[in-house]
XYZ file of C-alpha atoms in Angstrom:
777
model
C 130.196 131.757 -96.893
C 129.499 132.886 -100.457
C 127.683 130.965 -103.172
C 128.416 132.534 -106.567
C 126.557 132.729 -109.866
C 129.258 133.208 -112.487
C 132.786 134.227 -111.540
C 133.953 135.476 -108.149
C 132.330 138.696 -106.983
C 134.513 141.793 -107.059
C 133.109 145.011 -105.629
C 134.535 148.389 -106.576
C 133.481 151.971 -105.871
C 132.432 153.750 -109.045
C 134.297 157.008 -109.397
C 132.206 158.395 -112.227
C 128.673 159.744 -111.880
C 127.641 159.234 -115.495
C 125.663 156.048 -114.887
C 122.193 156.410 -113.389
C 120.802 152.834 -113.427
C 122.287 149.684 -111.906
C 121.429 146.026 -111.384
C 123.257 142.888 -110.300
C 126.704 142.461 -111.856
C 128.055 139.353 -110.137
C 125.351 138.012 -107.802
C 126.285 136.017 -104.714
C 124.722 135.082 -101.392
C 126.006 135.127 -97.834
C 124.556 133.690 -94.615
C 125.403 134.144 -90.964
C 125.034 130.389 -90.553
C 127.699 129.536 -93.111
C 126.596 126.963 -95.678
C 122.894 127.396 -94.937
C 122.184 129.292 -98.181
C 122.262 128.590 -101.914
C 121.635 130.741 -104.985
C 120.214 129.473 -108.281
C 118.398 130.886 -111.294
C 114.698 130.197 -111.784
C 113.840 131.713 -115.157
C 114.329 135.469 -114.898
C 114.464 135.336 -111.100
C 117.207 134.618 -108.602
C 116.177 131.938 -106.104
C 117.658 132.088 -102.592
C 117.135 129.002 -100.407
C 118.079 129.666 -96.782
C 117.838 127.003 -94.075
C 119.539 128.885 -91.250
C 117.961 130.658 -88.324
C 119.704 134.026 -88.685
C 120.339 136.620 -91.385
C 121.335 136.235 -95.018
C 122.006 138.540 -97.980
C 121.804 138.505 -101.771
C 124.450 140.911 -103.075
C 126.427 141.570 -106.238
C 125.649 145.194 -107.139
C 128.621 147.507 -107.542
C 129.341 150.081 -104.890
C 127.665 153.159 -106.303
C 129.310 156.533 -105.731
C 126.771 159.070 -104.451
C 126.533 162.585 -103.046
C 124.453 163.753 -100.057
C 121.023 164.950 -101.126
C 120.763 162.674 -104.153
C 117.487 160.825 -104.586
C 117.784 157.072 -105.200
C 114.966 154.747 -106.241
C 114.942 150.946 -105.821
C 112.587 148.485 -107.445
C 112.415 144.701 -107.020
C 109.766 141.999 -107.379
C 109.980 139.524 -104.490
C 108.248 136.290 -103.593
C 108.739 134.668 -100.191
C 107.770 131.267 -98.848
C 108.513 130.795 -95.173
C 107.210 130.514 -91.658
C 105.811 133.547 -89.879
C 109.067 134.776 -88.350
C 110.941 134.995 -91.681
C 111.283 138.254 -93.588
C 113.089 139.870 -96.489
C 113.756 143.446 -97.512
C 115.546 145.562 -100.044
C 118.035 148.164 -98.879
C 121.536 149.530 -99.273
C 124.717 149.514 -97.237
C 125.817 153.100 -96.546
C 129.556 153.824 -96.476
C 131.546 156.988 -95.862
C 134.560 158.247 -97.821
C 136.865 155.881 -95.928
C 134.677 152.898 -96.798
C 133.374 152.486 -93.264
C 129.843 151.180 -92.921
C 127.343 153.769 -91.648
C 124.317 151.485 -91.956
C 123.901 147.887 -93.084
C 120.325 148.354 -94.280
C 118.899 151.696 -95.352
C 116.158 152.998 -97.589
C 114.515 149.761 -98.644
C 111.138 148.104 -98.325
C 110.344 145.141 -96.016
C 108.363 142.031 -96.894
C 107.004 139.973 -93.960
C 106.852 136.218 -93.675
C 104.018 133.765 -94.184
C 103.507 130.985 -96.693
C 101.077 132.555 -99.142
C 103.780 132.793 -101.800
C 102.558 135.696 -103.940
C 104.816 138.163 -105.735
C 105.131 141.651 -104.285
C 106.560 144.803 -105.800
C 109.024 146.404 -103.379
C 109.581 149.982 -104.501
C 111.178 152.642 -102.350
C 113.072 155.920 -102.527
C 115.616 157.432 -100.201
C 117.821 160.496 -99.877
C 121.554 159.982 -99.492
C 122.403 161.219 -95.962
C 125.199 163.567 -95.014
C 128.604 161.875 -94.801
C 127.746 159.015 -97.188
C 129.976 158.472 -100.241
C 128.755 155.141 -101.618
C 125.794 152.770 -101.437
C 125.650 149.043 -102.114
C 122.176 147.603 -102.829
C 121.272 144.198 -101.417
C 118.309 141.973 -100.654
C 118.543 140.752 -97.071
C 116.433 138.491 -94.914
C 116.014 136.681 -91.645
C 115.295 133.037 -90.733
C 114.666 130.017 -92.927
C 112.945 130.928 -96.189
C 112.900 130.485 -99.938
C 112.963 133.838 -101.702
C 112.741 134.757 -105.368
C 113.965 138.161 -106.593
C 113.375 139.529 -110.074
C 114.112 142.815 -111.800
C 116.098 144.410 -108.972
C 117.132 147.832 -110.305
C 118.488 150.970 -108.672
C 118.218 154.434 -110.219
C 119.521 157.911 -109.443
C 116.531 160.172 -110.110
C 117.387 163.624 -108.793
C 118.497 165.765 -105.872
C 116.407 167.214 -103.055
C 118.648 170.087 -101.947
C 116.557 172.538 -103.951
C 113.649 171.898 -101.519
C 115.419 173.806 -98.746
C 113.829 177.252 -98.252
C 116.115 179.960 -99.642
C 117.485 182.346 -97.037
C 116.880 179.963 -94.148
C 118.726 181.289 -91.053
C 121.747 179.272 -89.927
C 120.436 178.685 -86.390
C 117.435 178.566 -84.108
C 117.410 178.610 -80.315
C 114.789 178.326 -77.569
C 115.388 178.471 -73.822
C 113.468 178.072 -70.589
C 114.021 177.094 -66.951
C 117.657 176.033 -67.166
C 117.534 174.379 -70.581
C 118.671 175.801 -73.924
C 117.838 173.976 -77.140
C 119.644 175.105 -80.290
C 120.064 173.831 -83.842
C 123.007 174.696 -86.097
C 122.272 174.109 -89.776
C 125.943 173.970 -90.695
C 126.583 171.027 -88.375
C 123.098 169.560 -88.717
C 122.939 168.958 -84.959
C 120.473 169.796 -82.232
C 122.020 170.519 -78.828
C 120.212 170.577 -75.485
C 122.330 172.355 -72.882
C 121.453 171.758 -69.234
C 122.698 174.987 -67.689
C 122.626 173.470 -64.173
C 125.311 170.908 -65.047
C 126.881 172.313 -68.199
C 126.327 168.991 -69.983
C 125.499 169.400 -73.674
C 123.312 166.609 -75.017
C 123.706 166.361 -78.805
C 121.479 164.840 -81.498
C 123.039 164.426 -84.943
C 120.055 165.060 -87.212
C 122.134 165.277 -90.378
C 124.116 162.168 -89.506
C 120.830 160.285 -89.185
C 119.905 161.543 -92.637
C 117.342 164.201 -91.670
C 117.367 167.346 -93.810
C 115.960 170.607 -92.451
C 113.846 172.256 -95.150
C 112.364 175.075 -93.104
C 111.781 176.315 -89.567
C 109.984 179.136 -87.804
C 110.374 180.176 -84.180
C 107.301 180.602 -81.946
C 106.945 182.573 -78.752
C 107.053 184.411 -76.542
C 107.833 182.363 -73.434
C 106.365 180.411 -71.726
C 105.168 179.095 -75.119
C 108.686 179.190 -76.533
C 109.017 176.770 -79.395
C 109.929 176.220 -83.004
C 108.229 174.480 -85.907
C 110.557 172.536 -88.199
C 109.904 170.941 -91.590
C 112.169 167.978 -92.218
C 112.720 165.503 -95.001
C 112.770 161.860 -93.918
C 115.635 160.298 -95.886
C 114.201 156.780 -95.989
C 110.679 157.652 -97.133
C 111.433 160.968 -98.905
C 108.449 162.505 -97.191
C 108.126 165.743 -95.324
C 107.763 165.497 -91.566
C 106.596 168.443 -89.498
C 107.956 168.705 -85.990
C 107.181 171.082 -83.159
C 109.743 171.551 -80.408
C 108.288 173.261 -77.357
C 109.880 174.054 -74.014
C 107.495 173.720 -71.092
C 107.708 174.363 -67.346
C 110.776 172.880 -65.695
C 112.708 172.933 -68.942
C 110.904 169.897 -70.345
C 111.181 169.549 -74.106
C 108.051 168.278 -75.826
C 108.414 166.952 -79.366
C 105.416 166.476 -81.663
C 105.979 164.621 -84.942
C 103.426 164.800 -87.745
C 103.879 163.416 -91.245
C 102.550 165.190 -94.303
C 99.164 163.975 -95.544
C 99.193 160.778 -93.445
C 100.767 158.720 -96.219
C 101.987 155.104 -96.161
C 104.729 154.266 -93.677
C 106.626 151.148 -94.704
C 109.317 151.421 -92.022
C 109.425 152.812 -88.505
C 110.085 156.536 -88.334
C 113.014 157.132 -85.967
C 112.814 160.688 -84.684
C 114.262 162.478 -82.859
C 117.632 160.789 -83.330
C 119.261 159.579 -80.108
C 121.373 161.859 -77.965
C 125.094 161.103 -78.031
C 126.504 159.299 -75.015
C 129.940 159.042 -73.437
C 131.786 156.585 -71.224
C 130.331 156.670 -67.731
C 126.752 157.015 -68.983
C 124.196 154.287 -68.373
C 121.170 153.542 -70.540
C 118.089 153.194 -68.298
C 115.610 150.711 -69.785
C 112.305 149.557 -68.188
C 112.538 146.071 -69.674
C 110.270 144.333 -67.154
C 111.644 145.370 -63.716
C 114.435 147.365 -65.317
C 118.028 147.280 -66.526
C 120.865 149.799 -66.488
C 123.268 149.230 -69.371
C 126.716 150.889 -69.294
C 126.929 152.433 -72.757
C 130.545 151.371 -73.341
C 130.020 147.630 -72.771
C 128.885 144.839 -75.064
C 125.300 143.775 -74.336
C 123.306 140.822 -75.584
C 119.539 141.272 -75.674
C 119.598 145.049 -76.142
C 117.901 146.196 -79.328
C 114.710 147.855 -80.495
C 112.094 147.284 -77.776
C 108.406 147.933 -78.417
C 106.390 149.978 -75.926
C 103.114 148.150 -76.676
C 103.563 144.764 -75.026
C 105.191 143.017 -72.091
C 108.198 141.823 -74.061
C 109.662 145.243 -74.702
C 109.674 148.218 -72.388
C 106.849 147.806 -69.878
C 106.618 151.517 -69.105
C 106.640 154.286 -71.692
C 110.021 155.829 -70.990
C 113.773 155.315 -71.228
C 116.776 157.507 -70.564
C 120.444 158.000 -69.882
C 122.106 158.863 -66.560
C 125.680 159.540 -65.578
C 126.901 156.960 -63.074
C 128.997 159.547 -61.232
C 126.492 162.370 -60.791
C 123.048 160.998 -61.632
C 122.573 163.785 -64.190
C 120.818 162.781 -67.380
C 117.600 162.797 -69.341
C 114.535 160.659 -69.878
C 112.214 160.369 -72.871
C 108.530 159.842 -72.049
C 106.593 158.306 -74.938
C 103.287 160.132 -74.597
C 101.797 158.257 -77.568
C 103.058 154.742 -76.934
C 100.572 152.443 -78.698
C 102.688 152.369 -81.868
C 106.042 153.326 -80.341
C 109.346 151.728 -79.417
C 112.721 152.492 -77.911
C 115.383 151.960 -80.568
C 118.738 151.121 -78.970
C 121.788 150.708 -81.125
C 125.519 151.266 -81.167
C 126.847 154.505 -82.627
C 129.936 154.615 -84.858
C 131.989 155.455 -81.751
C 130.993 152.086 -80.244
C 128.728 153.538 -77.542
C 125.092 152.610 -77.052
C 122.409 155.226 -77.681
C 118.629 155.127 -77.750
C 115.838 157.192 -79.240
C 112.107 156.963 -79.934
C 110.851 155.002 -82.909
C 107.332 155.245 -84.339
C 105.620 152.296 -86.015
C 102.940 152.609 -88.637
C 99.290 152.424 -87.690
C 97.978 149.816 -90.147
C 100.546 150.812 -92.746
C 100.174 154.584 -92.360
C 101.612 157.285 -90.134
C 98.118 157.726 -88.757
C 98.282 160.456 -86.128
C 100.724 162.900 -84.481
C 103.309 161.251 -82.221
C 104.534 162.896 -79.036
C 107.588 162.462 -76.825
C 108.705 164.486 -73.824
C 112.332 164.917 -72.749
C 112.981 165.631 -69.081
C 116.481 166.621 -67.948
C 117.950 165.984 -64.489
C 120.910 167.472 -62.685
C 120.962 164.558 -60.194
C 119.002 161.538 -59.033
C 119.556 159.165 -61.967
C 117.051 156.341 -62.362
C 115.262 157.205 -59.099
C 114.555 160.755 -60.285
C 113.332 159.404 -63.622
C 110.917 157.035 -61.902
C 109.623 159.759 -59.581
C 108.877 161.930 -62.614
C 107.272 159.039 -64.430
C 105.132 158.130 -61.406
C 103.697 161.631 -61.616
C 103.036 161.079 -65.327
C 101.271 157.782 -64.491
C 99.162 159.532 -61.879
C 98.100 162.237 -64.343
C 97.191 159.736 -67.049
C 95.151 157.499 -64.751
C 97.528 154.522 -64.728
C 98.501 154.812 -61.064
C 95.830 152.959 -59.084
C 97.250 151.909 -55.681
C 96.240 148.898 -53.621
C 94.731 151.197 -51.018
C 92.112 152.022 -53.629
C 91.845 148.540 -55.163
C 91.283 146.811 -51.827
C 88.226 148.963 -51.177
C 86.675 147.495 -54.320
C 87.880 143.951 -53.672
C 88.921 142.945 -50.122
C 90.533 139.755 -51.515
C 93.431 141.989 -52.615
C 94.709 141.853 -49.038
C 95.207 138.079 -49.349
C 97.510 138.682 -52.329
C 99.995 140.974 -50.601
C 102.966 139.031 -49.255
C 101.600 135.678 -50.467
C 104.008 133.129 -51.972
C 102.794 132.051 -55.404
C 102.585 128.225 -55.457
C 102.306 126.180 -58.646
C 101.820 122.413 -58.331
C 100.730 119.678 -60.729
C 100.550 116.475 -58.649
C 98.575 117.212 -55.469
C 95.238 116.113 -56.890
C 92.920 114.927 -54.161
C 94.974 116.428 -51.350
C 95.496 120.064 -52.280
C 93.969 121.552 -49.145
C 95.822 119.064 -46.967
C 99.130 119.935 -48.612
C 98.580 123.704 -48.440
C 97.783 123.324 -44.738
C 101.098 121.492 -44.410
C 102.894 124.361 -46.182
C 101.335 126.830 -43.760
C 102.219 124.742 -40.733
C 105.835 124.713 -41.916
C 105.931 128.505 -42.044
C 104.523 129.595 -45.428
C 101.802 131.645 -43.816
C 100.359 133.441 -46.852
C 99.767 131.572 -50.104
C 98.498 132.396 -53.576
C 97.423 128.953 -54.765
C 97.669 128.932 -58.583
C 97.009 125.210 -59.079
C 93.230 125.268 -59.462
C 91.125 122.408 -58.156
C 87.714 120.847 -57.895
C 84.797 122.608 -56.237
C 85.338 120.611 -53.042
C 89.085 121.304 -53.018
C 88.550 125.016 -53.524
C 86.032 125.210 -50.689
C 88.538 123.497 -48.402
C 91.352 125.769 -49.546
C 89.214 128.876 -49.062
C 88.495 127.755 -45.512
C 92.191 127.984 -44.695
C 93.346 131.367 -43.368
C 95.375 133.660 -45.634
C 94.994 131.541 -48.794
C 93.928 133.037 -52.133
C 92.784 130.422 -54.656
C 93.373 130.941 -58.359
C 93.681 129.191 -61.652
C 95.200 129.583 -65.109
C 93.148 130.744 -68.106
C 93.860 132.003 -71.632
C 91.999 133.884 -74.370
C 94.665 134.207 -77.036
C 95.936 130.902 -78.439
C 93.532 128.485 -80.091
C 94.176 125.494 -82.312
C 92.547 124.451 -85.555
C 90.391 121.444 -84.532
C 91.592 119.654 -87.659
C 95.013 119.402 -86.011
C 93.874 117.863 -82.718
C 94.671 114.242 -83.594
C 98.257 115.166 -84.514
C 99.093 116.971 -81.277
C 101.018 115.711 -78.265
C 98.489 117.456 -76.031
C 95.266 119.441 -76.312
C 94.890 122.450 -74.004
C 91.654 122.375 -72.062
C 91.399 126.184 -72.058
C 91.555 126.741 -75.822
C 88.435 128.588 -76.994
C 87.906 126.295 -79.940
C 84.577 127.911 -80.795
C 86.479 130.986 -81.957
C 88.120 129.126 -84.844
C 88.216 130.306 -87.595
C 85.851 133.285 -87.701
C 87.250 135.135 -84.685
C 90.978 134.723 -85.310
C 93.312 137.619 -85.987
C 94.375 138.447 -89.537
C 97.848 139.941 -89.713
C 97.234 141.403 -93.162
C 94.409 142.232 -95.546
C 95.060 139.090 -97.599
C 93.609 136.899 -94.849
C 96.887 135.425 -93.610
C 96.196 134.526 -89.966
C 98.420 135.392 -87.056
C 100.399 132.516 -85.539
C 100.766 132.035 -81.803
C 102.223 129.423 -79.446
C 103.489 126.249 -81.128
C 102.434 122.779 -80.012
C 104.547 119.623 -80.356
C 103.346 116.834 -82.619
C 102.859 113.250 -81.448
C 105.394 111.940 -83.915
C 108.646 113.468 -85.093
C 110.034 116.838 -84.090
C 107.589 119.115 -85.828
C 105.470 121.861 -84.304
C 102.050 123.254 -85.226
C 101.266 126.898 -84.423
C 98.108 127.988 -82.708
C 96.069 130.797 -84.193
C 95.511 133.998 -82.209
C 92.039 135.148 -81.212
C 91.328 138.725 -82.191
C 91.235 140.777 -78.994
C 87.988 142.358 -80.194
C 86.330 138.933 -79.899
C 87.790 137.588 -76.634
C 85.598 139.175 -73.952
C 82.294 137.338 -74.679
C 84.079 133.975 -74.524
C 85.678 134.918 -71.203
C 82.430 136.212 -69.727
C 80.563 133.014 -70.549
C 83.305 130.670 -69.334
C 84.036 132.476 -66.058
C 80.371 132.964 -65.131
C 79.622 129.285 -65.657
C 82.665 128.142 -63.715
C 82.170 130.475 -60.748
C 78.676 129.098 -60.304
C 80.318 125.859 -59.164
C 83.887 126.735 -58.200
C 84.551 129.526 -55.680
C 87.827 130.887 -57.006
C 89.250 134.097 -55.590
C 91.720 134.882 -58.395
C 92.311 134.216 -62.074
C 95.544 134.353 -64.048
C 95.037 135.349 -67.706
C 97.995 134.128 -69.738
C 99.608 136.134 -72.591
C 97.217 139.101 -72.538
C 99.769 141.772 -71.639
C 102.850 139.735 -72.489
C 101.821 139.727 -76.152
C 101.930 142.957 -78.149
C 98.891 145.004 -78.978
C 98.024 143.348 -82.298
C 96.583 144.930 -85.393
C 93.856 142.915 -87.094
C 92.783 143.137 -90.733
C 89.781 140.811 -90.581
C 86.881 142.697 -92.205
C 84.473 141.671 -89.421
C 86.666 142.797 -86.503
C 89.475 145.116 -87.659
C 91.734 146.637 -85.009
C 94.514 149.139 -84.647
C 96.990 148.563 -81.824
C 95.075 151.159 -79.822
C 91.904 149.119 -80.318
C 93.771 145.970 -79.297
C 94.972 147.580 -76.063
C 91.450 148.737 -75.257
C 89.985 145.254 -75.803
C 92.746 143.607 -73.762
C 92.020 145.947 -70.884
C 88.303 145.168 -71.160
C 89.176 141.497 -70.727
C 91.248 142.170 -67.607
C 88.651 144.557 -66.228
C 86.078 141.766 -66.584
C 88.041 139.631 -64.103
C 87.657 142.308 -61.445
C 83.968 142.708 -62.247
C 83.536 139.060 -61.248
C 85.060 139.935 -57.870
C 88.322 138.125 -58.661
C 91.908 139.170 -58.098
C 93.400 139.524 -61.584
C 96.790 138.317 -62.763
C 98.440 138.282 -66.174
C 101.712 137.290 -67.805
C 104.865 139.409 -67.730
C 103.135 142.764 -67.277
C 102.621 146.185 -68.810
C 101.619 149.477 -67.261
C 98.479 149.786 -69.402
C 96.947 147.045 -67.257
C 97.858 148.477 -63.837
C 94.308 149.790 -63.218
C 92.912 146.297 -63.867
C 95.646 143.791 -62.946
C 96.726 143.008 -59.395
C 99.709 140.742 -60.012
C 102.047 139.858 -62.846
C 103.873 136.590 -63.340
C 107.096 137.496 -65.122
C 107.671 141.146 -64.253
C 110.635 140.206 -62.050
C 112.102 138.041 -64.823
C 113.845 140.202 -67.408
C 112.336 138.932 -70.652
C 115.494 138.808 -72.753
C 117.504 137.021 -70.059
C 115.313 134.168 -68.902
C 116.196 130.510 -69.037
C 116.040 129.460 -72.715
C 112.587 128.262 -73.732
C 111.322 129.146 -70.255
C 107.694 128.661 -71.287
C 108.136 124.907 -71.793
C 109.037 122.187 -69.275
C 108.516 124.697 -66.478
C 108.853 122.098 -63.735
C 112.345 121.060 -64.868
C 115.020 122.209 -62.394
C 118.338 123.254 -63.951
C 121.786 122.865 -62.429
C 123.700 125.030 -64.899
C 123.070 128.773 -64.845
C 123.067 130.266 -68.364
C 125.493 133.143 -68.817
C 122.788 135.727 -69.591
C 120.802 134.682 -66.509
C 123.836 135.111 -64.269
C 124.892 138.425 -65.811
C 121.552 140.198 -66.133
C 118.679 138.233 -64.566
C 120.345 138.078 -61.158
C 123.124 140.539 -61.977
C 123.091 143.224 -59.307
C 125.388 145.397 -61.417
C 122.719 145.691 -64.125
C 119.257 145.129 -62.596
C 117.237 148.167 -61.504
C 113.857 148.204 -59.678
C 112.351 150.716 -62.090
C 108.932 149.037 -62.000
C 108.836 149.038 -58.207
C 109.850 152.710 -58.035
C 106.763 153.550 -60.097
C 104.143 150.845 -59.399
C 105.168 148.850 -56.311
C 102.028 149.800 -54.386
C 99.761 149.050 -57.365
C 100.699 145.577 -58.671
C 102.557 142.589 -57.202
C 105.500 141.474 -59.339
C 106.457 137.786 -59.484
C 109.126 135.816 -61.302
C 108.043 134.020 -64.497
C 106.550 130.556 -64.049
C 109.488 129.016 -65.950
C 111.976 131.178 -64.045
C 110.839 130.907 -60.426
C 112.823 131.022 -57.157
C 113.743 127.320 -57.042
C 114.264 126.877 -60.812
C 118.047 127.211 -60.585
C 119.285 126.143 -57.134
C 122.663 127.828 -57.690
C 121.047 131.287 -57.745
C 118.043 130.598 -55.535
C 119.459 132.702 -52.700
C 120.022 135.692 -54.992
C 116.431 135.522 -56.175
C 115.241 135.550 -52.569
C 117.380 138.600 -51.862
C 116.021 140.448 -54.889
C 112.522 139.649 -53.613
C 113.417 141.172 -50.265
C 115.119 144.202 -51.803
C 112.158 144.883 -54.106
C 109.435 144.029 -51.570
C 107.991 141.244 -53.729
C 106.877 137.721 -52.716
C 108.522 134.498 -53.897
C 107.218 131.988 -56.429
C 107.741 128.234 -56.192
C 106.912 125.434 -58.592
C 106.945 122.336 -56.405
C 105.972 118.718 -56.734
C 105.150 116.796 -53.585
C 108.501 115.036 -53.882
C 110.372 118.317 -54.192
C 108.593 119.691 -51.127
C 109.732 116.686 -49.120
C 113.320 117.160 -50.277
C 113.495 120.971 -50.133
C 111.208 121.801 -47.224
C 113.814 123.558 -45.072
C 115.178 125.569 -47.987
C 111.718 126.647 -49.145
C 110.806 127.786 -45.647
C 114.031 129.796 -45.315
C 113.439 131.317 -48.758
C 109.947 132.388 -47.716
C 111.289 133.957 -44.523
C 113.719 136.075 -46.541
C 111.236 137.360 -49.113
C 107.645 137.254 -47.900
C 107.750 139.396 -44.711
C 109.084 142.442 -46.579
C 106.514 141.943 -49.339
C 103.721 141.883 -46.783
C 105.040 144.858 -44.831
C 105.441 147.034 -47.940
C 102.486 145.811 -50.001
C 100.539 149.058 -49.613
C 103.621 151.325 -49.671
C 105.388 153.007 -52.564
C 109.103 152.414 -53.075
C 110.650 155.859 -52.712
C 114.377 155.234 -53.131
C 116.964 152.775 -54.393
C 120.668 153.272 -53.717
C 123.982 151.619 -54.487
C 126.039 151.700 -51.293
C 129.306 150.437 -52.810
C 131.066 151.396 -56.061
C 130.751 147.834 -57.408
C 126.939 148.063 -56.925
C 126.947 144.822 -54.879
C 125.415 146.364 -51.781
C 122.042 147.992 -52.416
C 119.299 149.589 -50.379
C 115.622 150.308 -50.956
C 113.350 152.603 -48.966
C 109.561 152.440 -48.808
C 107.047 155.145 -47.982
C 106.036 153.478 -44.691
C 109.597 153.587 -43.351
C 110.736 150.051 -44.198
C 114.353 149.996 -45.370
C 116.015 146.925 -46.889
C 119.793 146.623 -47.331
C 121.115 143.626 -49.274
C 124.717 142.477 -49.531
C 125.133 140.524 -52.780
C 128.896 140.255 -52.362
C 131.095 137.491 -50.943
C 132.389 139.721 -48.130
C 130.669 141.054 -45.003
C 129.434 144.636 -45.287
C 129.774 147.041 -42.373
C 126.639 149.149 -42.430
C 126.167 152.391 -40.470
C 125.136 151.963 -36.848
C 127.453 149.049 -36.198
C 125.442 146.531 -38.222
C 127.399 143.932 -40.207
C 125.539 142.245 -43.068
C 126.999 138.806 -43.929
C 127.653 137.824 -47.557
C 124.464 137.095 -49.518
C 122.261 138.390 -46.748
C 119.996 141.312 -45.880
C 119.186 143.725 -43.082
C 115.642 145.052 -42.753
C 114.435 147.870 -40.531
C 110.975 149.294 -39.980
C 109.041 146.016 -40.056
């Protein structure tokens, strides 16, 4: 839908290059949600009022004819009033000579949300990339907001081609151990040729806008490498890159920006390798997903590497389905990094590293390592990454953890039980669960001192409770809320909350429903630098009376590493990670088994179980963190396709960290949440060697007792038998990927048939539909 100011908007490509300054000609607005946007004048400014939940655009510039290498400057004053999630940014649409869109937003400056309402000058420059013939400036945004824009002008101010070193050779090439890396200036492409397979992996540097200004080869082998000076098209800054080939033909890339200047947008380098049909993008989103590059995928986008809701291990890659040949990219500096997945002009998915600013600046050199494989696919990637985790100190197995804390043994193979209505009879009910066949139990429902003593007296029961040191509420809001959380650290408000910017705007967290109406009030977020003393005091006081054996710390590794701009406790993301790990380490220092939400590899040395690692974050039940006890009869499409979709799920986490941390489903996405797929969840538990999770009321236990017991018998024995063992292999035994097998270091092998037909396994074994066969127990 378009809302016009003046007559109807007509866009035309300018054929002449005589004009060097442009502004709006016939302004109009568009919104993804149809009539959710209006455009009016407010003095000298345009006022955009958007009530929708998706993207919008203010357009009306002409299409400006440009040439590659030209330098364009944009300038606009913007004011934004909105909730935290809203944003706006300047930018241009890039189009080629045929008018096809190359990028819908390029070269601009972002402006984050918040309700402070001040004006901000958004000024940026960019270089027109190779293959671009016209640009169309716009102001775009996301989510409900009111935005004012004033003085939006675009100028052509020069050309950067003269910055290329005269006499620069047309090509460089380095080679080692089966890999040749070459760059052709004429094509603007870097090619990595795996001489074992003959596959040429190609990065289109010029197509991504990067301009090579200079390079110099280094050597001799084994230090073969090349130093390259590039021009970043979106920031017009020089970026120095070193490409070095190391043992095994591994390509290490170091990216360093000139003079550590401001970085308004992520720096995406190196560009992604091209893909082709038959390739699969390997993504460690929670347990892991394999995305065929030629299919449509919801929930695949830029995924941060510094929090549980992104990639939970610092790598990603591509593998050929047919041969297992491919590559992986290890993000060696991951605190401000991401995997940027997007569709190429040919319609195929690709992914490359993306580097976020450190408090608004480039900050420090960024490093990525490319490893190439001639076979093995995702299993070979995980084996290589497990070695990386071992070298960096992340791989701490249960065999080591249990020596420090013998309670760890109670965790392995224990069903995670959440319950809200067994007050006064918790020990009695848990004894009933055990008598029915649920031998090992992680009790997450807390209890009184007397209840915990009785629970601890039961064999093979680990007692735990929920806790949180992130979300806190302004006490002034308490009377308006539908509920007040007993674990909020109210004493931290307001002096210890996180500032998301230097202007004092505080970071919003979980939203709480109001007593009246449909409104929500956001919590504030405690700065990670301030959380540990609150936790130490609370836990010490509680353990003096209540003999818990475990503690689940909500949000700590699900949430990103946060920057903080508060002058009394500033943090980079690296600082945030360090403080978060200090919090989790504290739990172990109290002699407790430590759990946290979703999961991230940074916490493997300190965490013993994750609630949510099994549940792929982008494909959970909608709003899974609320109304957790509600059982659903209808399976959402994304849950069926990806969450329990055997054609897409991969046990990447288990192949790296199975013997280090126990992975559970999310507490709003547990085994019995959706009865229609309950059996598939049990089978994934068995295949992955992970225990089940149940959220049960006393009534549900009475109604579902037989099904719960059968579910436990499918999942828990394998989890117990393999708790101390690494997962060493994962195979697809049928072309449709519906029969799968895992192998563990202690000899346990699990074969699962997800199909509707019996599967004839070797040795005369027939596995019925939706069933498993386990050997080595």
